[in-house]
Tab-separated table of C-alpha atoms in Angstrom:
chain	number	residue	atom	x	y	z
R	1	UNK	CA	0.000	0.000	0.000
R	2	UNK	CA	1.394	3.321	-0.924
R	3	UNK	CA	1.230	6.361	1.794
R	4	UNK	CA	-0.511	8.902	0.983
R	5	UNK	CA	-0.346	12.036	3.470
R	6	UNK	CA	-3.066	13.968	5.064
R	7	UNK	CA	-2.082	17.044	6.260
R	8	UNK	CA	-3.528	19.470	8.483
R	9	UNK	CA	-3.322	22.725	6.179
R	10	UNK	CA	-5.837	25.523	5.178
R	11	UNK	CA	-6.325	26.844	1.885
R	12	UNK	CA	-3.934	29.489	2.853
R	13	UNK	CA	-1.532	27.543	4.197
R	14	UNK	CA	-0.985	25.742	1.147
R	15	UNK	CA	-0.638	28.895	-0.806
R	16	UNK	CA	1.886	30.797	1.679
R	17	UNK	CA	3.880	27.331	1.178
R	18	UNK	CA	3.568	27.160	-2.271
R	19	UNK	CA	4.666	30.822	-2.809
R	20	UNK	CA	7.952	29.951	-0.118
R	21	UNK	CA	9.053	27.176	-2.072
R	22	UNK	CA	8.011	27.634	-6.094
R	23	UNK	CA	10.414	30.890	-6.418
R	24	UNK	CA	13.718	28.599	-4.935
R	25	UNK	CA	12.175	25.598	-7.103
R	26	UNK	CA	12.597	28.260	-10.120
R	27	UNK	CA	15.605	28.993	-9.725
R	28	UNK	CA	16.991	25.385	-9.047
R	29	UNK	CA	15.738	24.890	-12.382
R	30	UNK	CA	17.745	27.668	-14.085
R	31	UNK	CA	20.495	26.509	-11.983
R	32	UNK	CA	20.707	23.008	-13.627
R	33	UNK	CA	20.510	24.477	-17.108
R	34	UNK	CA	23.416	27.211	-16.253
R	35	UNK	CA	25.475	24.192	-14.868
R	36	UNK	CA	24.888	21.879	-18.256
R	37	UNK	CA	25.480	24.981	-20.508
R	38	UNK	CA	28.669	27.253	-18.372
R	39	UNK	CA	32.245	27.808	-20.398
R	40	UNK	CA	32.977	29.427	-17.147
R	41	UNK	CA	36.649	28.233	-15.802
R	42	UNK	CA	37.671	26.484	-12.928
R	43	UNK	CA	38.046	29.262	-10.333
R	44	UNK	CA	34.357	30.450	-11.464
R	45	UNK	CA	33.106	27.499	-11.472
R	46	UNK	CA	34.672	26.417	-7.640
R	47	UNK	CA	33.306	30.149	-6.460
R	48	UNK	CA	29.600	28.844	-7.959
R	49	UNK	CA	29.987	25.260	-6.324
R	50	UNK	CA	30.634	27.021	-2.976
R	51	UNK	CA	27.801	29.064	-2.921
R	52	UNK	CA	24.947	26.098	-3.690
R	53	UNK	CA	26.893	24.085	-1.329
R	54	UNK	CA	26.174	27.216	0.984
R	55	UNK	CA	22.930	27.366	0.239
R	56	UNK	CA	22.328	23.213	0.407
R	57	UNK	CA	23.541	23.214	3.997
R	58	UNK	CA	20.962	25.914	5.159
R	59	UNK	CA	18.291	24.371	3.543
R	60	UNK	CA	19.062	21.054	4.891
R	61	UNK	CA	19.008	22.102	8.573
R	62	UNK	CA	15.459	21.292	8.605
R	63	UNK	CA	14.441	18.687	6.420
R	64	UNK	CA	12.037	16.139	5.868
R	65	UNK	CA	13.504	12.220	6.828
R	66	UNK	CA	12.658	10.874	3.551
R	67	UNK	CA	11.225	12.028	-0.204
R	68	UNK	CA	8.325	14.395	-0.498
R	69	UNK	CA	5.292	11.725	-0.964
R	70	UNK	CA	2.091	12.648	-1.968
R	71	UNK	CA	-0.073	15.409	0.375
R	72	UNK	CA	-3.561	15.732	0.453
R	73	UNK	CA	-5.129	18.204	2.915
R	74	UNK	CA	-8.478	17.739	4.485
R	75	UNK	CA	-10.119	20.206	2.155
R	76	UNK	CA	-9.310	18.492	-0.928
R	77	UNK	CA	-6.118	20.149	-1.941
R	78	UNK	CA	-3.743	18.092	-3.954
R	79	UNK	CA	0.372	18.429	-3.191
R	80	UNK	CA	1.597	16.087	-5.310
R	81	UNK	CA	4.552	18.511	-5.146
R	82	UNK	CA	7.676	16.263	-4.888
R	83	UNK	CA	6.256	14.493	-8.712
R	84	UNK	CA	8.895	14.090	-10.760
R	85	UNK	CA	7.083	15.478	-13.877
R	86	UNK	CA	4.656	17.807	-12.506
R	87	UNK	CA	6.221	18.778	-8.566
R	88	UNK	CA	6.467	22.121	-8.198
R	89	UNK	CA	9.190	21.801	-5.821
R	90	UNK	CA	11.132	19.204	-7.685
R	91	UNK	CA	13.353	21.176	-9.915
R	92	UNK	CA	13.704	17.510	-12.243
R	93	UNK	CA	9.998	18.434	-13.390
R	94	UNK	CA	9.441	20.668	-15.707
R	95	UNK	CA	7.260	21.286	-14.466
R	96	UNK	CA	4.071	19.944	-16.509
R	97	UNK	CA	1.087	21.675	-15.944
R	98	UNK	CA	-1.820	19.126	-17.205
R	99	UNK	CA	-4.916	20.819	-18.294
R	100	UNK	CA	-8.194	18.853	-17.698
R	101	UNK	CA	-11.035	19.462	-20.816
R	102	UNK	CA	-14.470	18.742	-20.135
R	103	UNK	CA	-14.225	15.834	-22.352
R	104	UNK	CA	-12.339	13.935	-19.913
R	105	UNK	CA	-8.944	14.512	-21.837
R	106	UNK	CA	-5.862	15.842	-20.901
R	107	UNK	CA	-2.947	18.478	-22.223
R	108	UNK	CA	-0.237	20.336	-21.258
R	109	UNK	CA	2.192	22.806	-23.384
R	110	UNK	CA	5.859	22.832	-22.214
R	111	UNK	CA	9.094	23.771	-23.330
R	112	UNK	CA	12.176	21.331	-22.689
R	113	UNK	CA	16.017	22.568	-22.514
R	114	UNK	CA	19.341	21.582	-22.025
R	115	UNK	CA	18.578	19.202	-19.042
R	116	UNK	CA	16.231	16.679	-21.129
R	117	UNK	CA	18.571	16.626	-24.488
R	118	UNK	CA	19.460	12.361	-25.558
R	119	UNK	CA	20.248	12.653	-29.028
R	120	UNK	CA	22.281	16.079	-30.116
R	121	UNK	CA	19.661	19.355	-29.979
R	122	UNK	CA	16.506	16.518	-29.201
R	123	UNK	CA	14.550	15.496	-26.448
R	124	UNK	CA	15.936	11.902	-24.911
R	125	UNK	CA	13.476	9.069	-26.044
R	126	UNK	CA	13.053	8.527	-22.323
R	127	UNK	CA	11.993	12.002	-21.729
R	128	UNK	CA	9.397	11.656	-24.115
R	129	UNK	CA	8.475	8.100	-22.120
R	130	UNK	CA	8.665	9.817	-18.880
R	131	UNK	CA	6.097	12.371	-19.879
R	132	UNK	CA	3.369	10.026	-21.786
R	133	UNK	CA	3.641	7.684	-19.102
R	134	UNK	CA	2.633	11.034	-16.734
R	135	UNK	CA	0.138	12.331	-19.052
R	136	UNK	CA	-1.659	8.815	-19.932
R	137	UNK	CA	-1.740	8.018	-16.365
R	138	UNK	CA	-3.479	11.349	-15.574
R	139	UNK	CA	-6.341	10.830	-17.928
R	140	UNK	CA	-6.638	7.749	-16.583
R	141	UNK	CA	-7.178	8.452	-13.206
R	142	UNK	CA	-10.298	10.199	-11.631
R	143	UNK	CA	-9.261	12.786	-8.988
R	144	UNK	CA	-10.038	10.441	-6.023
R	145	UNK	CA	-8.633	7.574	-7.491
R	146	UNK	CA	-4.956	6.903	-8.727
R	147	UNK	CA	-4.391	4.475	-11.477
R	148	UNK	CA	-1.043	2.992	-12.033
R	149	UNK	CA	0.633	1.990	-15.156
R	150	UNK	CA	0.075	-1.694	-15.768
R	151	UNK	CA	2.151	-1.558	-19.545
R	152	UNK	CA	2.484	0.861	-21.602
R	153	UNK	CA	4.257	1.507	-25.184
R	154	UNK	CA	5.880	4.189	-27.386
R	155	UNK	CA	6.111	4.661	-30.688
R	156	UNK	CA	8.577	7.037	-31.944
R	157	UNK	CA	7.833	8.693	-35.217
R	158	UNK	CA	10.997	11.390	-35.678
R	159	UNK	CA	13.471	12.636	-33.140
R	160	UNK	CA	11.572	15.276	-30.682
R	161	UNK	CA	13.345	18.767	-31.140
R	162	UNK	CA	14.057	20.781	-27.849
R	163	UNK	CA	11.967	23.643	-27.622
R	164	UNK	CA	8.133	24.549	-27.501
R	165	UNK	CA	6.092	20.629	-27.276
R	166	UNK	CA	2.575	20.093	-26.465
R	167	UNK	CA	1.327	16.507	-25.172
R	168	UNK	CA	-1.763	15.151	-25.065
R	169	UNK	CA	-4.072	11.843	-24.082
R	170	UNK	CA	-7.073	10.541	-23.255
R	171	UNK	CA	-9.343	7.051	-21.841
R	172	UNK	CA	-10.226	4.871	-24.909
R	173	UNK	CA	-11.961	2.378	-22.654
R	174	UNK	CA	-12.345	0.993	-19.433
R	175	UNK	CA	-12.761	-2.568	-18.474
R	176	UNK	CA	-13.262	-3.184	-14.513
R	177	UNK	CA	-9.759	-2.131	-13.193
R	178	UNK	CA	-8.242	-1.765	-16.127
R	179	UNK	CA	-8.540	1.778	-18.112
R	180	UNK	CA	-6.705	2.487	-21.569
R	181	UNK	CA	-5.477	5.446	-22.305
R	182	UNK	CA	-3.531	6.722	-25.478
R	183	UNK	CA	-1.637	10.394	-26.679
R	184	UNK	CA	1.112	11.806	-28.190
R	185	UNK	CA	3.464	14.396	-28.070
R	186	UNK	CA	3.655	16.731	-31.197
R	187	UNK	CA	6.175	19.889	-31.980
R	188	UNK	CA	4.800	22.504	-34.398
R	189	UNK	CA	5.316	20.127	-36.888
R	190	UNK	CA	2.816	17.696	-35.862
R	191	UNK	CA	3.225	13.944	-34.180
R	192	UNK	CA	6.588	13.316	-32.831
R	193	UNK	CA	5.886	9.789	-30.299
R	194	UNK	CA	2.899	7.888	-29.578
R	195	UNK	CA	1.979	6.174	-26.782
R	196	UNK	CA	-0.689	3.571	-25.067
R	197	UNK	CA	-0.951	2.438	-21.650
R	198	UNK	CA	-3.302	-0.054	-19.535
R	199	UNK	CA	-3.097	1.714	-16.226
R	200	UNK	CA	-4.579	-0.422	-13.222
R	201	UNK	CA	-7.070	0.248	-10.399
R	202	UNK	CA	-4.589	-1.071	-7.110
R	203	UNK	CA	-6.367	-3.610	-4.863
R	204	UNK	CA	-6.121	-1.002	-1.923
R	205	UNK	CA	-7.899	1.609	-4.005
R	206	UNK	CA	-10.962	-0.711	-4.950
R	207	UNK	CA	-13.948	-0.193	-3.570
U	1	UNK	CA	20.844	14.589	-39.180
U	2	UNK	CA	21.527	14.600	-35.583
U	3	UNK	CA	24.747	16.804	-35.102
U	4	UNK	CA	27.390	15.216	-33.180
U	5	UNK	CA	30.449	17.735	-32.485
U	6	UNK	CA	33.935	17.266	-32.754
U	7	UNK	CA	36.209	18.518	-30.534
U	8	UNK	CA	39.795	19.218	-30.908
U	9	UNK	CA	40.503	18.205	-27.298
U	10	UNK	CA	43.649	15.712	-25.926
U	11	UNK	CA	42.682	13.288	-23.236
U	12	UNK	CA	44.106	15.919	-20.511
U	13	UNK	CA	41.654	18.077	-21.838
U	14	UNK	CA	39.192	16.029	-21.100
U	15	UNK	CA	40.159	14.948	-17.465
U	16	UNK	CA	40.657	18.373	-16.927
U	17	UNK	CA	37.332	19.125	-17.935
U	18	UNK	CA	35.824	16.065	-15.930
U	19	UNK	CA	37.913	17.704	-12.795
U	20	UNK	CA	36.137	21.084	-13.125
U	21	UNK	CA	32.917	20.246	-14.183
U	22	UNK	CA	31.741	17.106	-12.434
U	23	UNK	CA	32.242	18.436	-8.698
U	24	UNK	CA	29.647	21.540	-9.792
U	25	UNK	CA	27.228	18.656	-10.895
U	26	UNK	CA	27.017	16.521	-7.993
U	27	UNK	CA	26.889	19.671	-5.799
U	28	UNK	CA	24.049	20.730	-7.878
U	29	UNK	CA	22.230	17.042	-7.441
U	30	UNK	CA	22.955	17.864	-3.785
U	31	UNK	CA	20.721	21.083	-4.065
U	32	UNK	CA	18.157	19.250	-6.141
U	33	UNK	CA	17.503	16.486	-3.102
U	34	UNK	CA	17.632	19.381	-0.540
U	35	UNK	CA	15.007	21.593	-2.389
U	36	UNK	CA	12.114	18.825	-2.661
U	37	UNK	CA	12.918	17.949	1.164
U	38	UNK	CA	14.271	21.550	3.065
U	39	UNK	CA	11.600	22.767	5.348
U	40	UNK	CA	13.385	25.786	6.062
U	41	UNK	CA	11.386	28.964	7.392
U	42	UNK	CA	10.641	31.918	4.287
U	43	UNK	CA	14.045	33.919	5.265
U	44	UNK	CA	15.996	31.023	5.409
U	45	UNK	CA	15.014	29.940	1.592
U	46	UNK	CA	14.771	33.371	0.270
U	47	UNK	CA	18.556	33.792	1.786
U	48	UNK	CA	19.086	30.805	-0.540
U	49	UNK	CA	17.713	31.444	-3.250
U	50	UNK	CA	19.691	34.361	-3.789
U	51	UNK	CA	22.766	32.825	-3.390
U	52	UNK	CA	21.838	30.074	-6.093
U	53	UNK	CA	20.335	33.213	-8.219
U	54	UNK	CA	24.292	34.660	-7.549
U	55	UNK	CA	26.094	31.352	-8.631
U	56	UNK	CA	23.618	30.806	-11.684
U	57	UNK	CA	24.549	34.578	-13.141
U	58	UNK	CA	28.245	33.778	-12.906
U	59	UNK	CA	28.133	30.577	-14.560
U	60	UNK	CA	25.756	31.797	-17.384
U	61	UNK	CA	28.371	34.862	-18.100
U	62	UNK	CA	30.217	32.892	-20.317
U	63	UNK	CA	27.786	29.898	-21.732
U	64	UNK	CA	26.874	27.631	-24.545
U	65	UNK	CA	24.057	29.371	-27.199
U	66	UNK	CA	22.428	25.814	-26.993
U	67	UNK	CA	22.273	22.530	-25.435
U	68	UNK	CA	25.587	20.162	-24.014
U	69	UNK	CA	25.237	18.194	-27.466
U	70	UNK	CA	26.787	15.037	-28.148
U	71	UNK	CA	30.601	15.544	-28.340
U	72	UNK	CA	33.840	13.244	-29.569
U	73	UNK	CA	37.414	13.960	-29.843
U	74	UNK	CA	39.496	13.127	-32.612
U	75	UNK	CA	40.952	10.618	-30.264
U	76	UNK	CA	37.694	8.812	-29.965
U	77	UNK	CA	36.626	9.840	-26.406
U	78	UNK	CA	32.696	10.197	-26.310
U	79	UNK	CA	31.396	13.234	-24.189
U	80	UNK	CA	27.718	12.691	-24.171
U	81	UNK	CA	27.913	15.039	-20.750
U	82	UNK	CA	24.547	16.574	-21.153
U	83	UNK	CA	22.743	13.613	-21.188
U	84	UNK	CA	19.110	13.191	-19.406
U	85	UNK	CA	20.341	10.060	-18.128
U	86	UNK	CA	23.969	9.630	-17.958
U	87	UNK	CA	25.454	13.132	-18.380
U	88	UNK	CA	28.234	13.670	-16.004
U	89	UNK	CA	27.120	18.005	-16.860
U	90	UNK	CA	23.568	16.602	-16.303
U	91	UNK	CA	22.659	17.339	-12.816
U	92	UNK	CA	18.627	15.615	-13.467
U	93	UNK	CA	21.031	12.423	-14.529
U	94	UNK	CA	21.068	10.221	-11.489
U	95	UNK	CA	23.768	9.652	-12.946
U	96	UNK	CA	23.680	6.289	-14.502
U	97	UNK	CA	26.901	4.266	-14.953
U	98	UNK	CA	26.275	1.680	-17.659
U	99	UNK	CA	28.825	-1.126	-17.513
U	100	UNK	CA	29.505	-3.663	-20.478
U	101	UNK	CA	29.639	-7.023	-19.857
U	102	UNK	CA	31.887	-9.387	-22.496
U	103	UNK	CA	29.245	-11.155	-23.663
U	104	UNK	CA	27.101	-7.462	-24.642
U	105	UNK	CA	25.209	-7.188	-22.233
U	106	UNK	CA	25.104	-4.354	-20.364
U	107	UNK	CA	24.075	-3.193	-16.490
U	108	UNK	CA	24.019	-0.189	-13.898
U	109	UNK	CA	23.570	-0.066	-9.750
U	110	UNK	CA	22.514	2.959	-9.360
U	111	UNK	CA	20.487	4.720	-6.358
U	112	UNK	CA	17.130	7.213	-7.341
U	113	UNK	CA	15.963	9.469	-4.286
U	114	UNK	CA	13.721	12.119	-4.109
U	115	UNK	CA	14.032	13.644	-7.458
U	116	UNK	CA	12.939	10.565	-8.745
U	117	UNK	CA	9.353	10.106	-7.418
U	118	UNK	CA	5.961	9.141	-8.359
U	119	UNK	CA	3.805	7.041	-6.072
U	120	UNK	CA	4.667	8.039	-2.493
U	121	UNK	CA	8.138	6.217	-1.753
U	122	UNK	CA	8.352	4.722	-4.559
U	123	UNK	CA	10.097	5.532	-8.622
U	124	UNK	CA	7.432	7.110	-11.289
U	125	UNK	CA	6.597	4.725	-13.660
U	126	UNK	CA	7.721	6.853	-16.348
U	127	UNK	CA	11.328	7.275	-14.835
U	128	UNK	CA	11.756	3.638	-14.835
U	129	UNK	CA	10.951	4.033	-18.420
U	130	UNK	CA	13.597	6.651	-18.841
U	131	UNK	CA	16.182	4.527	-17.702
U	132	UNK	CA	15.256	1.419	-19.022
U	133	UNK	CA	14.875	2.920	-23.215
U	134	UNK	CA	18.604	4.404	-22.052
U	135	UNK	CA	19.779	1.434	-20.912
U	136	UNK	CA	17.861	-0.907	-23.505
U	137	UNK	CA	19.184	1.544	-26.036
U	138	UNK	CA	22.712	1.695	-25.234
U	139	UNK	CA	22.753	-2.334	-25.241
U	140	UNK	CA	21.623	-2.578	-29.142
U	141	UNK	CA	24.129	0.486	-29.891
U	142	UNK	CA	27.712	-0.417	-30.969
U	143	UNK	CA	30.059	2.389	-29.566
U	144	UNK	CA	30.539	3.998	-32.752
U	145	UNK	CA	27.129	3.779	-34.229
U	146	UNK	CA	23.864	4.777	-32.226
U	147	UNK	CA	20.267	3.238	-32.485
U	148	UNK	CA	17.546	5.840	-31.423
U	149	UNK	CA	14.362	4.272	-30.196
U	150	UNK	CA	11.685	2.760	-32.790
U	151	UNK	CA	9.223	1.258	-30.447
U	152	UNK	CA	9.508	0.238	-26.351
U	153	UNK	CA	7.263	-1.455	-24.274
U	154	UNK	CA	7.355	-1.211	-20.325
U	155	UNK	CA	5.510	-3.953	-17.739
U	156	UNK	CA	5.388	-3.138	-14.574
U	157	UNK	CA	5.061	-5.772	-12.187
U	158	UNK	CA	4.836	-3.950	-8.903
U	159	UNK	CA	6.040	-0.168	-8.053
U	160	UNK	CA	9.697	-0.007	-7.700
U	161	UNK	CA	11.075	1.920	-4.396
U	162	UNK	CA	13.420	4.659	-4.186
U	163	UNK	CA	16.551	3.942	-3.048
U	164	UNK	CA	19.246	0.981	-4.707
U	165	UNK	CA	18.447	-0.457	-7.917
U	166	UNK	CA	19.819	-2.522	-10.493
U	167	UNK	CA	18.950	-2.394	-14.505
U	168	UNK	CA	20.040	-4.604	-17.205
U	169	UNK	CA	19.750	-5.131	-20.746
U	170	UNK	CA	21.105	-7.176	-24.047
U	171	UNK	CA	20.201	-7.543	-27.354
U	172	UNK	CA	17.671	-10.447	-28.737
U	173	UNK	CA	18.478	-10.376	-31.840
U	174	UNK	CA	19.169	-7.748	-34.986
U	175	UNK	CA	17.361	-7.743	-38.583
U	176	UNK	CA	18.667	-5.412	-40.695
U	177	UNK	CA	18.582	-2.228	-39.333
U	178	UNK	CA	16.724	-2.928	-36.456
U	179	UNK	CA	17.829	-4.436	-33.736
U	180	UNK	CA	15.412	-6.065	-30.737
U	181	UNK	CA	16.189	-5.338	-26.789
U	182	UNK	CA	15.077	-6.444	-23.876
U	183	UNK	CA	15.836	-5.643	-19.706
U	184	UNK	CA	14.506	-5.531	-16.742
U	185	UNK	CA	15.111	-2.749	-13.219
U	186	UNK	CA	15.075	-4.672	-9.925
U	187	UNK	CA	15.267	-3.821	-6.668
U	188	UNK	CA	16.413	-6.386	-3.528
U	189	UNK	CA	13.688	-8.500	-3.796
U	190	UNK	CA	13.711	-9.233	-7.582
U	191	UNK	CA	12.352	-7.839	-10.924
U	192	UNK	CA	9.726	-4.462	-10.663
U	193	UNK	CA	9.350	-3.806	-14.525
U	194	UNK	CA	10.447	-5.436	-17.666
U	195	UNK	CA	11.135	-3.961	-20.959
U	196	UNK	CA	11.301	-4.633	-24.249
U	197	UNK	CA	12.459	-2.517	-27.242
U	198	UNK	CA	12.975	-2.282	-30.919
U	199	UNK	CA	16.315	0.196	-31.753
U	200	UNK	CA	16.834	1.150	-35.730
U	201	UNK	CA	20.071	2.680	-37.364
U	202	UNK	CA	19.193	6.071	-38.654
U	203	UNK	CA	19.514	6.282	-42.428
U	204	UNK	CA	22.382	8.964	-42.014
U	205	UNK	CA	24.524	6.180	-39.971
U	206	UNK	CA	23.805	3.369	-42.406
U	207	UNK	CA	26.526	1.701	-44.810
């Protein structure tokens, strides 16, 4: 069984906590890009190293034991803010921001750098991966109610360019615990990688 | 055409390089970890924030236009350093050490933390699929010719935890210009999620 947290948070509390941490999560972000991208030389680049390790120690004086989790607070709010893909306080994500239409599909537009480049000036095809599996697992899952990926596939059409990409998916069916969903990622060009996914119901989430 | 780079650089270059470049990284991964778990007060974060704000301006004053790219030296060393997955310049890389085994197979032991998570605890399903089209990948790719993902399938057979893991991966078997792969991440207690994956020789890399 997976452990989900409840915590004991207002509205506002999640807000003054979510303006603390986004702006540092920010600027970890252009942080990683600076430190894949810098010509800078060594005495520049020990100066740099100093100050993050500076400003790793103060933020580790008070720290949580293990990872993030999941955080749900009593009035509904979602904190899913450690996610890999979508956490706005990991600075790994991102971060997608998935859209919900009334349709029941999903969509987010996002731009990818430096720190998710595989194959010269392209996305990695794991990136790519990483992100369907998000996005397809989304649509699949009601709010209440994760799903998680059973098996899924990609199908890569062209190399993904860095830059400006939108993804998007949605259910094609549902049978008992088991819901397919399907999507794709597409540059301005169109279609880039495809993806489908049977994303499972878990026994401790069954009614 | 993906566009590898040549770089007139000796092999001291290189370690040089390595020397200045790879300390900044891990201090950087350091940061990561510390930003999805720090619950340090508003002063203390804003106090480091700015200091990471100070470091990323003098390490962008003298920076790439674009992404790491792909580089080789004339003497052959590969310097895929910006890599999503193994990039020693890649601070999202976990990094990933793939070894090569005589008979072509190929493996890492690696450790994924905070950065790293989905499902509370445990790895998102769609970083185990990073990994694994990496790792798949790099087994059906001779050094001097890469394979770039045609199709991959990932099962997962229960959610993987954070913390030590092993992947592994070898070829099936090659037709023409596509060659099959197949591996699997495990944790302590056995196999989490298989994969299996078809790689193809871009046209500009053919005979």
């Amino acid at each position: 069984m997976l452990d989900f947290t409840l915590e004991d948070l207002s509205a506002e509390d999640v807000e003054r906590l979510r303006d603390i941490y986004r702006p540092l999560t920010e600027s970890v972000r252009e942080l990683i890009d600076a430190t894949i991208r810098t010509a800078a030389d060594a005495d520049t680049v020990a100066a740099a190293k100093a100050q993050i390790d500076a400003a790793t120690a103060a933020l580790r004086a008070n720290q949580l034991d293990g990872p993030f989790g999941v955080r749900f607070t009593a009035h509904g709010d979602r904190m899913p803010w450690g996610n890999a893909v979508i956490g706005l306080r990991n600075p790994i994500a991102p971060p997608l921001q998935v859209q919900h239409e009334p349709d029941g599909g999903v969509f987010a537009d996002f731009t990818l750098g430096a720190a998710y480049e595989g194959p010269p000036g392209h996305v990695h095809g794991g990136v790519a991966a990483l992100i369907l599996d998000h996005v397809l697992g989304e649509s699949a899952s009601p709010a209440a109610s994760p799903r998680l990926t059973g098996t899924i596939s990609m199908r890569y059409l062209r190399p993904t360019p860095l830059g400006a990409l939108h993804v998007e998916a949605a259910i094609v069916r549902t049978e008992g615990v088991k819901t397919y969903a399907a999507g794709v990622i597409s540059d301005a060009e169109g279609p880039t990688v495809q993806a489908e996914g049977v994303f499972i119901r878990p026994k401790w989430a069954r009614d």
